[in-house]
């Protein structure tokens, strides 16, 4: 049944009639902005053909014509190049967007535009309570809208479009609203991100725009998240280009700004000045020989963001390029979003990156708009993968246990020679030799990780009986084997004070042991093969006032594991008793049967 045809454009925007789902859908044309068949305005603004059928499918104006779709971009180069239209790249993660295949990276759906006069359906009267259907509907007509001016209608829709948040890919939508990636296999289709080919050569270029490199490092995993190769690459280029510049040649000298994030997770009693000195020493040892500025910030608490933004704007100048570089989950996207809010740029131009406690949230280079003034550009880059971080081999549930989300507090043991401390089923410290009676070991790690202290001679039993259960992660017996081989490293340490830690033994992506002693010691450190372990100056010298005792720490994980183990043992014991009873009953039956046969033979 045809309801209307050859209507002016001003009459095409219909108000809902009793929520009928079969009202017309206009033939859609590809949008030049988003490469989508979701443009809301017809090609001809004055006259449009509308065919209204009892169907929810849109009408194809050219049913015989084959529709062509854009080729799929399996790339992670993002939109750093001016030739790449910003709308073709997801503003949340930097992947090239497409609407043809939900099983490929970058898939998205264009959200529908609501009428400016849209209201909730709370005011509608159910159809069953209506006295009768409107006569106009029975006759096949519809009620024309009051507004007869197409320009006003277009202005209304344009204002709605301006207020809409930018379209992001389905992966970013899932991360923003549900905190997880819906389909992990989709990302495997993307190629590995070649940082040195895509970004590295621009950081060390002797010509072009002024370069500012933000080295973003996690305060609670400094050595695991510090990008050593990038720091050395840029530092070497600074020295070479500076020498060339002094000789009158072309020499673009990059500026390194070291940004240490998540400082709100460190104890508030830690001295900022002492921490900055510690950071500079570790950065120099990591390869950053030339550092222009050091900023200690908290994106969650807005600490230090204003000073950071002012320094970055000054260093970049009117046309500079600023690159945010760091390891996965170091907090780059969260930092840049916080800077955008701090700067208070144009809300229409500011683009917000996807934030999630998931490693590798950013897939491609993202040009962040609305933060830097003039023609200066700010880029977020995909997180660098550090295979030495233990989190790279943990599943999502195990990562939640390791993730540090609250201010760190020490858990301290006073230990003698021949004893060991476990951090979950991920790391163990053995006190092999001591020149003194005892030493202090402070564990700085997630409070959700259970600990255990006991004699070293019993550690083999710990692995067999408690890894994957009372000592998690890993979660489950199978995961213990999946994580790899358990290997040992040995360190010789010394200290001259009892009341503070002298050195740290840190594992990338996990945490560290703070060692306090007045003398010398030989330590054995066990973890999975390939996990980075370093010996460094103590980051936090303090220890807990009350000490932990021998055995398991009190935690929900250990409590649940104990309950599960006790339940399993109880069920096993019950089955054993039941089995014994069945065996006894069978034996008794056999004996009585034999006696009965003997009696009959007599």
Coordinates of C-alpha atoms in Angstrom, one line a residue, residues 36-601:
X36 CA 28.7 5.2 5.5
X37 CA 25.2 4.5 4.0
X38 CA 23.8 6.5 6.9
X39 CA 23.6 10.1 5.6
X40 CA 20.6 11.8 6.9
X41 CA 19.9 14.2 4.0
X42 CA 18.8 13.2 0.5
X43 CA 20.7 14.2 -2.5
X44 CA 17.9 16.3 -3.8
X45 CA 16.8 18.7 -1.0
X46 CA 13.6 19.9 -2.8
X47 CA 12.0 16.7 -3.9
X48 CA 12.3 13.1 -2.7
X49 CA 10.5 9.9 -3.6
X50 CA 9.2 8.0 -0.6
X51 CA 7.8 4.5 -0.8
X52 CA 6.1 3.3 2.3
X53 CA 5.7 -0.5 2.5
X54 CA 4.9 -2.8 5.3
X55 CA 8.5 -3.8 5.7
X56 CA 11.4 -2.8 8.0
X57 CA 13.9 -3.0 5.1
X58 CA 15.0 0.2 3.3
X59 CA 14.1 0.5 -0.4
X60 CA 17.0 0.2 -2.8
X61 CA 16.5 2.9 -5.5
X62 CA 18.7 0.9 -7.9
X63 CA 18.1 -2.8 -7.3
X64 CA 20.0 -3.9 -10.3
X65 CA 23.1 -1.8 -9.6
X66 CA 25.9 -3.5 -7.7
X67 CA 26.9 -1.5 -4.6
X68 CA 30.6 -1.0 -4.1
X69 CA 32.2 -0.6 -0.7
X70 CA 35.6 0.9 0.3
X71 CA 38.5 -1.5 0.6
X72 CA 39.4 -2.6 4.2
X73 CA 42.4 -0.8 5.6
X74 CA 44.3 -3.3 7.8
X75 CA 46.8 -0.7 9.0
X76 CA 47.8 0.9 12.2
X77 CA 49.2 4.1 10.8
X78 CA 46.2 6.1 12.1
X79 CA 45.8 9.7 10.9
X80 CA 49.1 11.4 11.5
X81 CA 49.2 12.3 7.8
X82 CA 47.2 15.4 6.7
X83 CA 46.2 13.5 3.6
X84 CA 44.2 11.1 5.8
X85 CA 40.7 12.4 6.5
X86 CA 40.2 12.5 10.3
X87 CA 36.7 11.0 10.0
X88 CA 38.0 7.8 8.4
X89 CA 39.9 6.9 11.6
X90 CA 38.4 6.1 15.0
X91 CA 39.0 9.0 17.3
X92 CA 39.1 6.6 20.3
X93 CA 41.8 4.1 19.2
X94 CA 43.2 5.2 15.8
X95 CA 42.0 2.2 13.8
X96 CA 40.7 2.8 10.2
X97 CA 36.9 2.6 10.4
X98 CA 34.6 0.5 8.2
X99 CA 31.0 -0.5 8.2
X100 CA 30.9 -3.6 6.0
X101 CA 32.2 -6.5 8.1
X102 CA 31.6 -6.7 11.9
X103 CA 34.3 -9.4 12.1
X104 CA 37.0 -7.0 10.9
X105 CA 38.8 -4.3 12.8
X106 CA 37.3 -0.8 12.8
X107 CA 33.6 -1.9 12.4
X108 CA 31.1 0.8 13.4
X109 CA 27.5 1.7 13.2
X110 CA 26.3 5.2 12.6
X111 CA 23.9 6.3 15.4
X112 CA 20.5 7.4 14.4
X113 CA 19.6 11.1 14.8
X114 CA 16.7 11.9 17.1
X115 CA 14.2 14.7 16.4
X116 CA 14.9 17.8 18.4
X117 CA 11.3 17.6 19.6
X118 CA 11.8 14.0 20.7
X119 CA 10.3 13.0 24.0
X120 CA 10.2 9.8 26.0
X121 CA 7.3 7.4 25.4
X122 CA 6.1 8.0 29.0
X123 CA 3.4 10.4 27.8
X124 CA 2.0 8.1 25.1
X125 CA -1.3 6.4 25.6
X126 CA -1.3 2.6 24.9
X127 CA -3.2 1.7 21.7
X128 CA -5.6 -0.5 23.6
X129 CA -6.8 2.6 25.5
X130 CA -7.4 4.7 22.4
X131 CA -11.1 5.2 21.6
X132 CA -10.4 4.7 17.9
X133 CA -7.7 4.9 15.2
X134 CA -7.4 8.4 13.6
X135 CA -9.5 8.8 10.5
X136 CA -6.5 10.0 8.5
X137 CA -4.7 6.7 9.1
X138 CA -7.7 4.7 8.0
X139 CA -7.8 6.7 4.7
X140 CA -4.1 6.2 4.1
X141 CA -3.1 9.8 4.8
X142 CA -0.8 11.2 7.4
X143 CA -0.7 14.3 9.5
X144 CA 1.6 16.9 8.0
X145 CA 4.2 18.5 10.2
X146 CA 3.5 22.1 11.3
X147 CA 6.8 23.4 10.0
X148 CA 6.7 24.1 6.3
X149 CA 10.2 25.7 6.1
X150 CA 12.9 23.1 4.9
X151 CA 15.7 25.4 6.0
X152 CA 14.5 25.4 9.6
X153 CA 14.2 21.6 9.5
X154 CA 17.8 21.2 8.2
X155 CA 19.1 23.6 10.8
X156 CA 17.4 21.6 13.6
X157 CA 19.0 18.4 12.3
X158 CA 22.4 20.0 11.9
X159 CA 22.2 21.3 15.5
X160 CA 21.5 17.7 16.6
X161 CA 24.4 16.4 14.6
X162 CA 26.7 19.0 16.3
X163 CA 25.7 17.8 19.7
X164 CA 26.3 14.1 19.0
X165 CA 29.5 12.6 20.3
X166 CA 31.9 11.5 17.6
X167 CA 31.4 8.1 16.2
X168 CA 33.8 5.4 17.5
X169 CA 34.4 1.8 16.4
X170 CA 32.5 -1.1 18.0
X171 CA 35.6 -2.1 20.0
X172 CA 35.9 1.4 21.6
X173 CA 32.2 1.4 22.3
X174 CA 32.5 -1.9 24.2
X175 CA 35.6 -0.7 26.1
X176 CA 33.9 2.6 27.1
X177 CA 30.6 1.1 28.2
X178 CA 31.5 -2.5 29.3
X179 CA 35.2 -2.3 30.1
X180 CA 36.2 -5.2 27.8
X181 CA 36.9 -6.1 24.2
X182 CA 34.0 -7.9 22.8
X183 CA 35.9 -10.1 20.3
X184 CA 39.7 -10.5 20.9
X185 CA 40.2 -12.4 17.6
X186 CA 39.4 -9.3 15.6
X187 CA 42.5 -7.5 16.7
X188 CA 44.7 -10.4 15.6
X189 CA 43.9 -9.4 12.0
X190 CA 45.8 -6.2 12.4
X191 CA 49.5 -6.2 11.6
X192 CA 52.1 -5.6 14.3
X193 CA 52.7 -1.9 14.9
X194 CA 56.1 -1.0 13.5
X195 CA 56.9 1.9 15.8
X196 CA 60.4 2.6 14.4
X197 CA 59.2 2.8 10.8
X198 CA 56.0 4.8 11.5
X199 CA 57.0 7.1 14.4
X200 CA 60.7 6.6 15.2
X201 CA 62.0 8.1 11.9
X202 CA 59.9 11.2 12.5
X203 CA 61.2 11.6 16.1
X204 CA 64.8 11.6 14.9
X205 CA 64.3 13.6 11.6
X206 CA 66.8 16.4 11.2
X207 CA 64.2 18.5 9.3
X208 CA 60.6 19.3 9.5
X209 CA 58.5 20.5 12.4
X210 CA 59.8 20.9 15.9
X211 CA 59.5 17.6 17.8
X212 CA 58.5 17.1 21.4
X213 CA 58.5 13.6 22.8
X214 CA 56.5 12.8 25.9
X215 CA 57.9 9.7 27.5
X216 CA 55.0 8.4 29.6
X217 CA 56.0 6.1 32.4
X218 CA 54.0 4.3 35.1
X219 CA 55.1 5.3 38.6
X220 CA 54.4 1.9 40.2
X221 CA 56.1 0.0 37.4
X222 CA 58.8 2.4 36.3
X223 CA 61.3 -0.1 35.0
X224 CA 58.7 -2.3 33.4
X225 CA 57.1 0.6 31.5
X226 CA 60.1 2.8 30.7
X227 CA 60.6 2.7 26.9
X228 CA 64.4 2.2 26.9
X229 CA 64.9 1.8 23.1
X230 CA 62.9 4.9 22.3
X231 CA 64.7 6.9 25.0
X232 CA 68.1 5.9 23.6
X233 CA 67.0 6.5 20.0
X234 CA 65.9 10.0 20.6
X235 CA 68.8 10.9 22.9
X236 CA 71.3 9.8 20.3
X237 CA 69.5 11.8 17.6
X238 CA 69.5 14.9 19.9
X239 CA 73.3 14.7 20.2
X240 CA 73.8 14.2 16.5
X241 CA 71.4 16.9 15.4
X242 CA 72.7 19.4 17.9
X243 CA 76.3 18.9 16.6
X244 CA 75.0 19.4 13.0
X245 CA 73.1 22.5 14.1
X246 CA 76.2 24.0 15.7
X247 CA 78.0 23.4 12.4
X248 CA 75.3 25.4 10.5
X249 CA 73.6 22.3 9.0
X250 CA 70.0 21.3 9.3
X251 CA 69.4 19.9 12.8
X252 CA 66.0 19.5 14.3
X253 CA 66.8 18.9 18.0
X254 CA 63.9 17.0 19.7
X255 CA 62.9 17.8 23.3
X256 CA 62.3 14.9 25.7
X257 CA 59.7 15.5 28.5
X258 CA 59.5 12.6 31.0
X259 CA 56.0 12.3 32.4
X260 CA 55.6 9.9 35.3
X261 CA 51.9 9.1 35.7
X262 CA 49.8 7.5 38.5
X263 CA 51.8 9.2 41.4
X264 CA 48.6 9.0 43.4
X265 CA 49.3 5.3 43.8
X266 CA 52.5 6.0 45.7
X267 CA 52.5 6.7 49.5
X268 CA 51.7 10.3 50.3
X269 CA 54.6 10.4 52.7
X270 CA 57.1 10.0 49.8
X271 CA 59.1 13.1 49.2
X272 CA 58.4 14.6 45.7
X273 CA 61.9 16.0 45.4
X274 CA 63.5 12.7 46.4
X275 CA 61.2 10.9 44.0
X276 CA 62.1 13.2 41.1
X277 CA 65.9 12.6 41.8
X278 CA 65.3 8.9 41.8
X279 CA 63.3 9.1 38.5
X280 CA 66.1 11.1 36.8
X281 CA 68.7 8.5 37.8
X282 CA 66.6 5.6 36.6
X283 CA 65.9 7.4 33.3
X284 CA 69.6 8.1 32.7
X285 CA 70.4 4.5 33.4
X286 CA 67.6 3.5 30.9
X287 CA 69.0 5.5 28.1
X288 CA 67.4 9.0 28.4
X289 CA 70.7 11.0 28.6
X290 CA 69.1 14.4 27.6
X291 CA 65.8 15.3 29.4
X292 CA 64.3 18.7 29.0
X293 CA 61.6 18.4 31.7
X294 CA 60.3 16.0 34.3
X295 CA 56.7 16.1 35.3
X296 CA 55.1 14.0 38.1
X297 CA 51.3 13.9 37.5
X298 CA 48.1 12.1 38.4
X299 CA 45.5 12.1 35.7
X300 CA 42.8 10.9 38.2
X301 CA 43.5 13.6 40.8
X302 CA 44.6 16.4 38.2
X303 CA 47.9 16.8 39.9
X304 CA 50.6 18.6 37.9
X305 CA 48.5 18.7 34.7
X306 CA 48.4 22.5 34.3
X307 CA 52.2 22.8 34.5
X308 CA 52.7 20.0 32.1
X309 CA 50.2 21.5 29.6
X310 CA 51.9 24.9 29.8
X311 CA 55.4 23.4 29.2
X312 CA 54.2 21.3 26.3
X313 CA 52.5 24.3 24.6
X314 CA 55.7 26.4 25.1
X315 CA 58.1 23.7 23.8
X316 CA 55.9 22.8 20.8
X317 CA 55.5 26.4 19.6
X318 CA 53.0 27.3 16.9
X319 CA 53.8 24.4 14.5
X320 CA 55.5 21.7 16.5
X321 CA 54.6 18.0 16.7
X322 CA 54.1 16.4 20.1
X323 CA 54.3 12.6 20.4
X324 CA 53.1 10.7 23.4
X325 CA 55.1 7.4 23.7
X326 CA 55.0 4.7 26.4
X327 CA 54.4 1.1 27.2
X328 CA 51.0 -0.5 27.1
X329 CA 48.7 0.6 30.0
X330 CA 51.2 3.3 31.1
X331 CA 48.3 5.8 31.0
X332 CA 48.9 7.8 27.8
X333 CA 45.3 8.1 26.7
X334 CA 44.1 9.0 30.2
X335 CA 46.8 11.6 30.5
X336 CA 46.0 13.3 27.1
X337 CA 42.2 13.3 28.0
X338 CA 43.0 14.9 31.3
X339 CA 45.2 17.5 29.6
X340 CA 42.4 18.3 27.2
X341 CA 40.0 19.0 30.1
X342 CA 42.7 21.0 31.9
X343 CA 43.5 23.2 28.9
X344 CA 39.7 23.8 28.3
X345 CA 39.8 23.9 24.5
X346 CA 37.0 24.2 22.1
X347 CA 34.5 21.4 23.1
X348 CA 33.5 20.9 19.5
X349 CA 37.1 20.2 18.4
X350 CA 38.4 18.2 21.4
X351 CA 38.7 14.5 20.7
X352 CA 38.6 12.1 23.6
X353 CA 40.6 8.9 23.5
X354 CA 39.3 5.6 24.8
X355 CA 40.4 4.7 28.3
X356 CA 40.3 1.2 29.8
X357 CA 42.4 -0.9 32.1
X358 CA 43.2 -3.2 29.2
X359 CA 46.7 -3.4 27.7
X360 CA 46.9 -2.1 24.1
X361 CA 43.8 0.1 24.1
X362 CA 45.2 2.4 21.4
X363 CA 45.5 0.5 18.0
X364 CA 46.8 3.2 15.7
X365 CA 48.2 6.8 15.8
X366 CA 45.5 9.2 16.9
X367 CA 45.7 12.9 16.2
X368 CA 44.3 14.6 19.4
X369 CA 42.4 17.7 18.4
X370 CA 41.6 20.8 20.5
X371 CA 44.5 20.6 23.0
X372 CA 47.4 22.6 21.4
X373 CA 46.9 26.1 19.9
X374 CA 47.8 27.2 16.4
X375 CA 48.9 24.6 14.0
X376 CA 50.7 22.5 16.6
X377 CA 49.7 18.8 16.6
X378 CA 49.4 16.2 19.4
X379 CA 49.6 12.5 18.6
X380 CA 48.8 9.5 20.8
X381 CA 50.6 6.3 19.7
X382 CA 49.9 2.6 20.4
X383 CA 51.4 1.3 23.6
X384 CA 54.8 -0.4 23.2
X385 CA 54.7 -4.1 24.0
X386 CA 57.3 -5.1 26.6
X387 CA 57.4 -8.9 26.6
X388 CA 59.3 -8.8 29.9
X389 CA 56.2 -7.5 31.7
X390 CA 54.5 -10.4 33.5
X391 CA 51.0 -8.9 32.6
X392 CA 51.5 -9.7 28.9
X393 CA 51.1 -13.4 29.7
X394 CA 48.2 -13.1 32.1
X395 CA 44.5 -13.4 31.2
X396 CA 42.0 -10.6 31.9
X397 CA 40.9 -12.1 35.3
X398 CA 44.5 -12.5 36.4
X399 CA 45.4 -9.0 35.3
X400 CA 42.7 -7.6 37.6
X401 CA 44.4 -9.2 40.6
X402 CA 47.8 -7.7 39.6
X403 CA 46.5 -4.3 38.6
X404 CA 47.3 -1.6 41.3
X405 CA 44.3 0.8 41.7
X406 CA 44.8 2.1 45.2
X407 CA 47.6 3.7 47.2
X408 CA 50.3 1.2 47.8
X409 CA 50.9 0.0 51.4
X410 CA 53.8 -2.2 52.5
X411 CA 53.5 -5.7 53.8
X412 CA 56.7 -6.4 55.8
X413 CA 58.3 -9.6 57.1
X414 CA 61.3 -10.0 59.4
X415 CA 63.0 -13.0 57.9
X416 CA 66.0 -15.2 58.8
X417 CA 68.2 -17.2 56.5
X418 CA 66.6 -20.2 54.8
X419 CA 63.1 -18.7 54.5
X420 CA 61.1 -17.6 51.4
X421 CA 58.3 -15.2 50.5
X422 CA 55.9 -15.8 47.6
X423 CA 53.9 -13.1 45.8
X424 CA 50.9 -15.2 44.6
X425 CA 52.2 -17.8 42.2
X426 CA 54.2 -15.3 40.2
X427 CA 57.4 -14.6 42.2
X428 CA 59.4 -15.9 45.1
X429 CA 62.3 -14.5 47.1
X430 CA 64.7 -16.8 48.9
X431 CA 67.1 -15.7 51.7
X432 CA 70.1 -17.8 50.8
X433 CA 72.8 -16.3 53.0
X434 CA 73.0 -13.6 55.6
X435 CA 75.9 -11.9 57.4
X436 CA 73.4 -10.8 60.1
X437 CA 70.7 -12.6 62.1
X438 CA 67.8 -11.3 60.0
X439 CA 66.6 -8.7 57.4
X440 CA 63.4 -6.9 56.6
X441 CA 61.4 -7.6 53.4
X442 CA 58.6 -5.3 52.4
X443 CA 56.3 -6.4 49.5
X444 CA 55.0 -3.5 47.3
X445 CA 52.3 -5.0 45.1
X446 CA 48.6 -5.2 44.6
X447 CA 46.7 -5.8 47.8
X448 CA 44.7 -8.5 46.0
X449 CA 47.8 -10.7 45.6
X450 CA 48.1 -13.3 48.5
X451 CA 51.5 -13.8 50.1
X452 CA 53.1 -16.7 51.9
X453 CA 56.2 -16.9 54.0
X454 CA 57.8 -20.2 55.1
X455 CA 60.9 -22.3 55.0
X456 CA 62.6 -22.7 51.7
X457 CA 62.9 -26.4 52.1
X458 CA 59.1 -26.6 51.7
X459 CA 58.7 -24.6 48.5
X460 CA 58.3 -27.7 46.3
X461 CA 55.2 -28.6 48.2
X462 CA 53.9 -25.0 47.8
X463 CA 54.1 -25.3 44.0
X464 CA 52.3 -28.6 43.8
X465 CA 49.7 -28.0 46.4
X466 CA 48.9 -24.2 46.4
X467 CA 49.9 -22.6 43.0
X468 CA 46.7 -21.8 41.1
X469 CA 44.6 -22.1 44.3
X470 CA 45.8 -20.3 47.5
X471 CA 48.5 -18.6 45.6
X472 CA 46.9 -16.7 42.6
X473 CA 47.6 -15.7 39.9
X474 CA 47.8 -18.0 38.0
X475 CA 44.2 -19.1 38.4
X476 CA 43.8 -22.9 38.1
X477 CA 46.3 -25.8 37.8
X478 CA 46.3 -25.6 34.0
X479 CA 47.4 -21.9 34.0
X480 CA 50.5 -22.8 36.1
X481 CA 51.8 -24.8 33.1
X482 CA 50.7 -22.2 30.6
X483 CA 52.8 -19.4 32.1
X484 CA 56.1 -21.2 31.3
X485 CA 59.2 -22.4 33.1
X486 CA 60.1 -21.3 36.7
X487 CA 63.7 -19.9 36.7
X488 CA 66.1 -18.5 39.3
X489 CA 68.3 -15.4 39.4
X490 CA 70.8 -14.6 42.2
X491 CA 71.6 -11.1 43.6
X492 CA 74.2 -10.0 46.2
X493 CA 72.9 -7.0 48.2
X494 CA 74.2 -4.8 51.0
X495 CA 72.8 -2.1 53.3
X496 CA 73.8 0.1 56.2
X497 CA 70.4 0.7 57.9
X498 CA 67.8 -1.3 59.7
X499 CA 65.0 1.2 59.7
X500 CA 64.7 1.7 55.9
X501 CA 65.1 -0.3 52.7
X502 CA 68.4 0.0 50.8
X503 CA 67.6 -1.8 47.6
X504 CA 64.6 -3.1 45.6
X505 CA 64.2 -6.3 43.6
X506 CA 61.6 -5.4 41.1
X507 CA 59.7 -7.6 38.6
X508 CA 58.2 -5.9 35.5
X509 CA 54.5 -5.6 35.6
X510 CA 54.1 -7.0 39.1
X511 CA 55.8 -5.0 41.9
X512 CA 58.9 -5.3 44.1
X513 CA 60.6 -6.5 47.2
X514 CA 62.1 -3.7 49.4
X515 CA 65.2 -5.0 51.3
X516 CA 66.3 -3.4 54.5
X517 CA 69.4 -4.7 56.3
X518 CA 72.7 -3.7 57.9
X519 CA 75.1 -6.1 56.4
X520 CA 75.2 -8.3 53.3
X521 CA 73.0 -11.0 51.9
X522 CA 72.6 -13.3 48.9
X523 CA 69.1 -13.5 47.5
X524 CA 67.5 -16.0 45.1
X525 CA 64.7 -14.7 43.0
X526 CA 62.3 -17.1 41.2
X527 CA 59.8 -16.1 38.5
X528 CA 58.7 -17.3 35.0
X529 CA 61.3 -17.3 32.3
X530 CA 61.4 -14.1 30.3
X531 CA 60.0 -11.8 33.0
X532 CA 62.3 -8.8 33.6
X533 CA 63.8 -8.6 37.1
X534 CA 66.1 -5.7 38.1
X535 CA 68.1 -4.7 41.2
X536 CA 67.8 -0.9 41.9
X537 CA 68.0 1.7 44.6
X538 CA 65.0 1.7 46.9
X539 CA 62.1 3.7 45.6
X540 CA 60.2 3.8 48.9
X541 CA 62.4 3.4 52.0
X542 CA 59.6 2.9 54.5
X543 CA 58.3 -0.4 55.9
X544 CA 55.2 -1.4 57.7
X545 CA 54.9 -0.8 61.5
X546 CA 53.4 -4.2 62.1
X547 CA 54.9 -7.4 60.6
X548 CA 53.3 -10.3 58.7
X549 CA 53.5 -13.7 60.3
X550 CA 54.4 -17.1 58.9
X551 CA 52.0 -18.7 56.5
X552 CA 49.4 -17.2 54.2
X553 CA 48.2 -13.6 54.4
X554 CA 44.6 -13.1 55.2
X555 CA 42.8 -12.3 51.9
X556 CA 39.6 -13.1 50.1
X557 CA 41.5 -15.1 47.5
X558 CA 43.1 -17.3 50.1
X559 CA 39.9 -17.6 52.1
X560 CA 38.0 -18.7 49.0
X561 CA 40.8 -21.1 48.0
X562 CA 40.8 -22.6 51.5
X563 CA 37.1 -23.1 51.4
X564 CA 37.3 -24.7 48.0
X565 CA 40.2 -27.0 49.1
X566 CA 38.4 -28.0 52.3
X567 CA 35.2 -28.7 50.3
X568 CA 37.1 -30.8 47.9
X569 CA 38.9 -32.7 50.7
X570 CA 35.5 -33.2 52.4
X571 CA 33.9 -34.5 49.3
X572 CA 36.9 -36.8 48.7
X573 CA 36.7 -38.1 52.2
X574 CA 33.0 -38.7 51.9
X575 CA 33.5 -40.6 48.6
X576 CA 36.2 -42.7 50.2
X577 CA 34.0 -43.6 53.1
X578 CA 31.1 -44.4 50.8
X579 CA 33.4 -46.5 48.6
X580 CA 34.7 -48.4 51.7
X581 CA 31.1 -49.0 52.8
X582 CA 30.2 -50.4 49.4
X583 CA 33.3 -52.6 49.4
X584 CA 32.5 -53.9 52.9
X585 CA 28.9 -54.6 51.8
X586 CA 30.0 -56.4 48.7
X587 CA 32.4 -58.5 50.8
X588 CA 29.7 -59.4 53.3
X589 CA 27.4 -60.4 50.5
X590 CA 30.0 -62.7 49.0
X591 CA 30.7 -64.3 52.3
X592 CA 27.0 -64.9 53.0
X593 CA 26.5 -66.3 49.5
X594 CA 29.4 -68.7 50.0
X595 CA 28.0 -69.9 53.3
X596 CA 24.6 -70.4 51.7
X597 CA 26.1 -72.6 48.9
X598 CA 28.1 -74.7 51.5
X599 CA 24.9 -75.3 53.5
X600 CA 23.0 -76.4 50.3
X601 CA 25.8 -78.8 49.3

